[in-house]
C-alpha atoms as a printed R data frame, in Angstrom:
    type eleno elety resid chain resno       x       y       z
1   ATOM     1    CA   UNK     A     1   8.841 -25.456  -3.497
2   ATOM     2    CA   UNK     A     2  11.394 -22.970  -1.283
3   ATOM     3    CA   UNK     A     3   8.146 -22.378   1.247
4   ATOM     4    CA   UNK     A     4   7.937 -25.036   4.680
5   ATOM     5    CA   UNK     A     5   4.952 -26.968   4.102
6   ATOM     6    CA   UNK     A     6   2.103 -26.574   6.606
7   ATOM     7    CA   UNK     A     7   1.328 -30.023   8.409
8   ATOM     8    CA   UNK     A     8  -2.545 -29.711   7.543
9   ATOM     9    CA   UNK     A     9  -4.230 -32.450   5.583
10  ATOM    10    CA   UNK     A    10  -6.360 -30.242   3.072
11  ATOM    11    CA   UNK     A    11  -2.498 -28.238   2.762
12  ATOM    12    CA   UNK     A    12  -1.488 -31.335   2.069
13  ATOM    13    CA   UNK     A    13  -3.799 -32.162  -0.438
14  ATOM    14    CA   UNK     A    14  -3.677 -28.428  -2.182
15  ATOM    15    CA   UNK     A    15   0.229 -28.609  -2.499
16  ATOM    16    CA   UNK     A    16  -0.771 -32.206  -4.478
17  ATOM    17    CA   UNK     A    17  -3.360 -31.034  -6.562
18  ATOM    18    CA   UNK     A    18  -1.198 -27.828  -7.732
19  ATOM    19    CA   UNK     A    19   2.135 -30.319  -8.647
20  ATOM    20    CA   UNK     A    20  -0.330 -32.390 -10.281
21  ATOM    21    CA   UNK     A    21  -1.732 -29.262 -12.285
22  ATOM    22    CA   UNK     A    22   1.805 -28.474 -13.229
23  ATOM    23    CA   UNK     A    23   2.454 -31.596 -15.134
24  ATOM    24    CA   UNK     A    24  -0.334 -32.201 -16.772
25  ATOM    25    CA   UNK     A    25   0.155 -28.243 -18.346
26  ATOM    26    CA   UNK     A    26   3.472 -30.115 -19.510
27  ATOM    27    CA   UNK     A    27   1.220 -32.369 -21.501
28  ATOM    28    CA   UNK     A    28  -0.223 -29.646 -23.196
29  ATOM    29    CA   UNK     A    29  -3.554 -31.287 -24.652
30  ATOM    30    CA   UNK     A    30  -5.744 -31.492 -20.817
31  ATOM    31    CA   UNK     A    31  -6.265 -28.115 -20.131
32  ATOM    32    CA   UNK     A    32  -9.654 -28.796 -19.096
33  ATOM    33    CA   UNK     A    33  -7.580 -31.030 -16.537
34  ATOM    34    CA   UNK     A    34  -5.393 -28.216 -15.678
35  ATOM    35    CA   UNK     A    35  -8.081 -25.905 -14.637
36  ATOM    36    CA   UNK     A    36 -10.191 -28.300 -12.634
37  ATOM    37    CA   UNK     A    37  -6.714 -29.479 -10.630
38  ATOM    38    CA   UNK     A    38  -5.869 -25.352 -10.344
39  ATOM    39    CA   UNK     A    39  -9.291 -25.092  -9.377
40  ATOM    40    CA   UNK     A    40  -8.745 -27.804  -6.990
41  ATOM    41    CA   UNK     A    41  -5.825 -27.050  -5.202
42  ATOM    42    CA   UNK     A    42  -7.094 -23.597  -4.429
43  ATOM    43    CA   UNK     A    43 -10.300 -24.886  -2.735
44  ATOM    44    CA   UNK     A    44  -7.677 -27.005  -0.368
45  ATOM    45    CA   UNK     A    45  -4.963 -23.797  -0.324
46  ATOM    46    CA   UNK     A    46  -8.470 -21.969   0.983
47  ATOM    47    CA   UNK     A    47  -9.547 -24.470   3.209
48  ATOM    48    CA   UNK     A    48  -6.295 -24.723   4.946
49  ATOM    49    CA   UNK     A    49  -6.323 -20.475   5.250
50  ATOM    50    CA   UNK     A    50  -9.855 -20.486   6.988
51  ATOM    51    CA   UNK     A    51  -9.717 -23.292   8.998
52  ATOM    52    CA   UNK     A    52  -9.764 -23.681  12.113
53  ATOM    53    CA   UNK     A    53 -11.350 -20.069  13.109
54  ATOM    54    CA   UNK     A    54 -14.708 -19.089  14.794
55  ATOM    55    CA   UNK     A    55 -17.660 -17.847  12.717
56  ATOM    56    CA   UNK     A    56 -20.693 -16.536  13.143
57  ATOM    57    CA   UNK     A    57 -23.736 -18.363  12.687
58  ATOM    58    CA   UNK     A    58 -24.906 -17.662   9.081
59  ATOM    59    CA   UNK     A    59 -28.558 -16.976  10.288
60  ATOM    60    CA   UNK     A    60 -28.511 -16.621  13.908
61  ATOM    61    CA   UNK     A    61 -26.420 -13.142  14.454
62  ATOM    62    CA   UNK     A    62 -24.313 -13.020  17.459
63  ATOM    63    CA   UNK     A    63 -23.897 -16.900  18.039
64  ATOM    64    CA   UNK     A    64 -20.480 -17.950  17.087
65  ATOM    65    CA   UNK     A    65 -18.551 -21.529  16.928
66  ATOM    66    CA   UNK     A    66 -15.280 -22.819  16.503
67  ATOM    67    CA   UNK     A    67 -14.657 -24.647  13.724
68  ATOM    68    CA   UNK     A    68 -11.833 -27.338  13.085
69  ATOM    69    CA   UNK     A    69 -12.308 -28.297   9.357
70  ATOM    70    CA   UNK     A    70 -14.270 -27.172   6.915
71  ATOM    71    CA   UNK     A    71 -16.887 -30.367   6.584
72  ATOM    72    CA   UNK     A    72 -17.600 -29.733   9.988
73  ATOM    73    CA   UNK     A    73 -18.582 -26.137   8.810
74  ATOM    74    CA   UNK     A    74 -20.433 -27.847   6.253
75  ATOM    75    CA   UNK     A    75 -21.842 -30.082   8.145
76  ATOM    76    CA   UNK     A    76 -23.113 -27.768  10.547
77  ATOM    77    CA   UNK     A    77 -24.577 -25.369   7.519
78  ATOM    78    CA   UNK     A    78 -25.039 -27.066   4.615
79  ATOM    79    CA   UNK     A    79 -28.782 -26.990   4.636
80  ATOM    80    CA   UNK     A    80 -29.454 -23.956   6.523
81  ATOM    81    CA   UNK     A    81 -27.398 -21.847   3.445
82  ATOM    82    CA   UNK     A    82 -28.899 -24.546   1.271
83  ATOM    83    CA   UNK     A    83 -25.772 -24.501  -0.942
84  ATOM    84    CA   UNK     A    84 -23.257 -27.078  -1.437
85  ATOM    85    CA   UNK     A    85 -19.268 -26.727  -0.565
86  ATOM    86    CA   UNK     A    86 -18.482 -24.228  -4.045
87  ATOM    87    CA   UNK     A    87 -20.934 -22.454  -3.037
88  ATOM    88    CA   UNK     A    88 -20.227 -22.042   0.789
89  ATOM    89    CA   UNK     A    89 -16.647 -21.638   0.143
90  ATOM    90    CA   UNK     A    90 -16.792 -19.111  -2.456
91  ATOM    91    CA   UNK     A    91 -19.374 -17.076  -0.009
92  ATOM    92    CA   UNK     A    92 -16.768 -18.065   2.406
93  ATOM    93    CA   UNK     A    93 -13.640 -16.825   0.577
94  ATOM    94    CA   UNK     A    94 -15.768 -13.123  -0.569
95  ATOM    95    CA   UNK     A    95 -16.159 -13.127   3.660
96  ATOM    96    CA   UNK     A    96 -12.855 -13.725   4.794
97  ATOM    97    CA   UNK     A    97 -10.392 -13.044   2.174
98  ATOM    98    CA   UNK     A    98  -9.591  -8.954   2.228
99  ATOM    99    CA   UNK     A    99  -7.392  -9.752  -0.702
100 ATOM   100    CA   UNK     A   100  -9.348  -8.387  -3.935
101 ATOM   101    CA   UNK     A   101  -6.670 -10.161  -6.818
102 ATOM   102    CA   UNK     A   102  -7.147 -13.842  -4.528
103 ATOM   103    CA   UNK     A   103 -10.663 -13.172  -4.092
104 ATOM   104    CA   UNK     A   104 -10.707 -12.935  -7.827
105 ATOM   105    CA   UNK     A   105  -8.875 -15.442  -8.472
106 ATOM   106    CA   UNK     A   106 -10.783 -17.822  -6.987
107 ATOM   107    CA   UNK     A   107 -14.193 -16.861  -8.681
108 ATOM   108    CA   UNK     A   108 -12.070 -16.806 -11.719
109 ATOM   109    CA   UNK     A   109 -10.804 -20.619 -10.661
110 ATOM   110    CA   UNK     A   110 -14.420 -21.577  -9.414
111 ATOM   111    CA   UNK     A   111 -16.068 -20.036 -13.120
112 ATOM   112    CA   UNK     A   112 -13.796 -22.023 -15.337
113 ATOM   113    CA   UNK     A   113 -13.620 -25.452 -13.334
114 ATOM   114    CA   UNK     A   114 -17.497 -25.567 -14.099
115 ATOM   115    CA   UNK     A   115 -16.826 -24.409 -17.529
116 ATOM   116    CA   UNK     A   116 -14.539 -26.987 -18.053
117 ATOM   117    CA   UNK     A   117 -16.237 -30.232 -16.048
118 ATOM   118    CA   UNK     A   118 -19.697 -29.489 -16.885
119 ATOM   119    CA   UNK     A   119 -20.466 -26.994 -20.294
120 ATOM   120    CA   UNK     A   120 -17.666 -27.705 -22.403
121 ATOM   121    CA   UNK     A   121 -14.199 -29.580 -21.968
122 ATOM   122    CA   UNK     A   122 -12.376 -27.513 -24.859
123 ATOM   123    CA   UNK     A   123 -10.246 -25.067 -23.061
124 ATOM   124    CA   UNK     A   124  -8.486 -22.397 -24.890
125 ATOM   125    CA   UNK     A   125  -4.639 -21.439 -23.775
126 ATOM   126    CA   UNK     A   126  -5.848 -18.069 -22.541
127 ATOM   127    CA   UNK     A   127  -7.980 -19.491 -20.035
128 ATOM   128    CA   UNK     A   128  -5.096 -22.277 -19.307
129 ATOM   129    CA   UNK     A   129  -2.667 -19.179 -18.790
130 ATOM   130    CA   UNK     A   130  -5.453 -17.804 -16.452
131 ATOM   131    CA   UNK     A   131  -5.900 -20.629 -14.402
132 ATOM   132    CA   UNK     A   132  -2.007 -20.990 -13.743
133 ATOM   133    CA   UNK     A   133  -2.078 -17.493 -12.909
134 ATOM   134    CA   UNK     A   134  -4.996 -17.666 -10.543
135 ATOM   135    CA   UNK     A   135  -3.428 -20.979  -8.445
136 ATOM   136    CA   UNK     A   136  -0.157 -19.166  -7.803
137 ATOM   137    CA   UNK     A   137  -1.707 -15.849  -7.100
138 ATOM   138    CA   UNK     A   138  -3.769 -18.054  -4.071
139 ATOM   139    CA   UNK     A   139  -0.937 -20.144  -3.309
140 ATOM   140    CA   UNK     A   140   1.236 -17.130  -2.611
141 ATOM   141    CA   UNK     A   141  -1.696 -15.654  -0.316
142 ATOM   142    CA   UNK     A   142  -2.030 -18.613   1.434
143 ATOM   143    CA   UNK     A   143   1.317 -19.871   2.475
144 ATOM   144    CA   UNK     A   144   3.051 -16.257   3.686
């Protein structure tokens, strides 16, 4: 990777869940696997974009915090948005991101993960292609 690594955990951890999407596409037969590590690493590529920063408070306007990590976001919120981390970061990425293609990406990312994990495991090379597409489109965003 020609880019200098940021020296954030959930960086960390994005940079290891996108090598580890790489080579299991080289196995060719866990796409399923590929998605949900693509999906994965671009949660973590994300997390590492947004935080730290100050946001508002999701239901009292005009009351802001400073936030170090993203479970301490979630922590705070959680059960006031009444949504669990997908959820919050998703809401979080359509907030913050002013990139439409990464925004897209990441629903895209978000939409097949649960495809794959949860409804059915069989995924087609179009949506494999898709989901390798989608991780470097956020990766790019996120480490300029």
């Amino acid at each position: 990777m020609p880019e200098t690594p940021k020296p954030s955990p959930p960086f960390e951890h994005a940079v290891h869940n996108w090598e580890v999407c790489k080579e299991l596409h080289k196995l060719t037969k866990y796409g399923d696997w590929v998605v949900t590590t693509a999906f994965y690493s671009g949660m973590k590529f994300m997390e590492d974009t947004l935080f730290p920063n100050t946001y508002d408070h999701p239901v009292k306007p005009g009351e802001q915090n400073e936030y170090k990590t993203f479970n301490a976001y979630v922590r705070d919120f959680g059960k006031t948005l009444g949504a669990n981390k997908h959820k919050i970061m998703s809401d979080m990425v359509n907030a913050h991101i002013d990139d439409e293609e990464v925004v897209n990406s990441y629903e895209d990312l978000k939409q097949s993960c649960h495809t794959a994990r949860y409804i059915n495991y069989k995924v087609g090379e179009d949506r494999v292609k898709m989901a390798l597409e989608a991780i470097e489109t956020i990766r790019v965003f996120c480490v300029q």
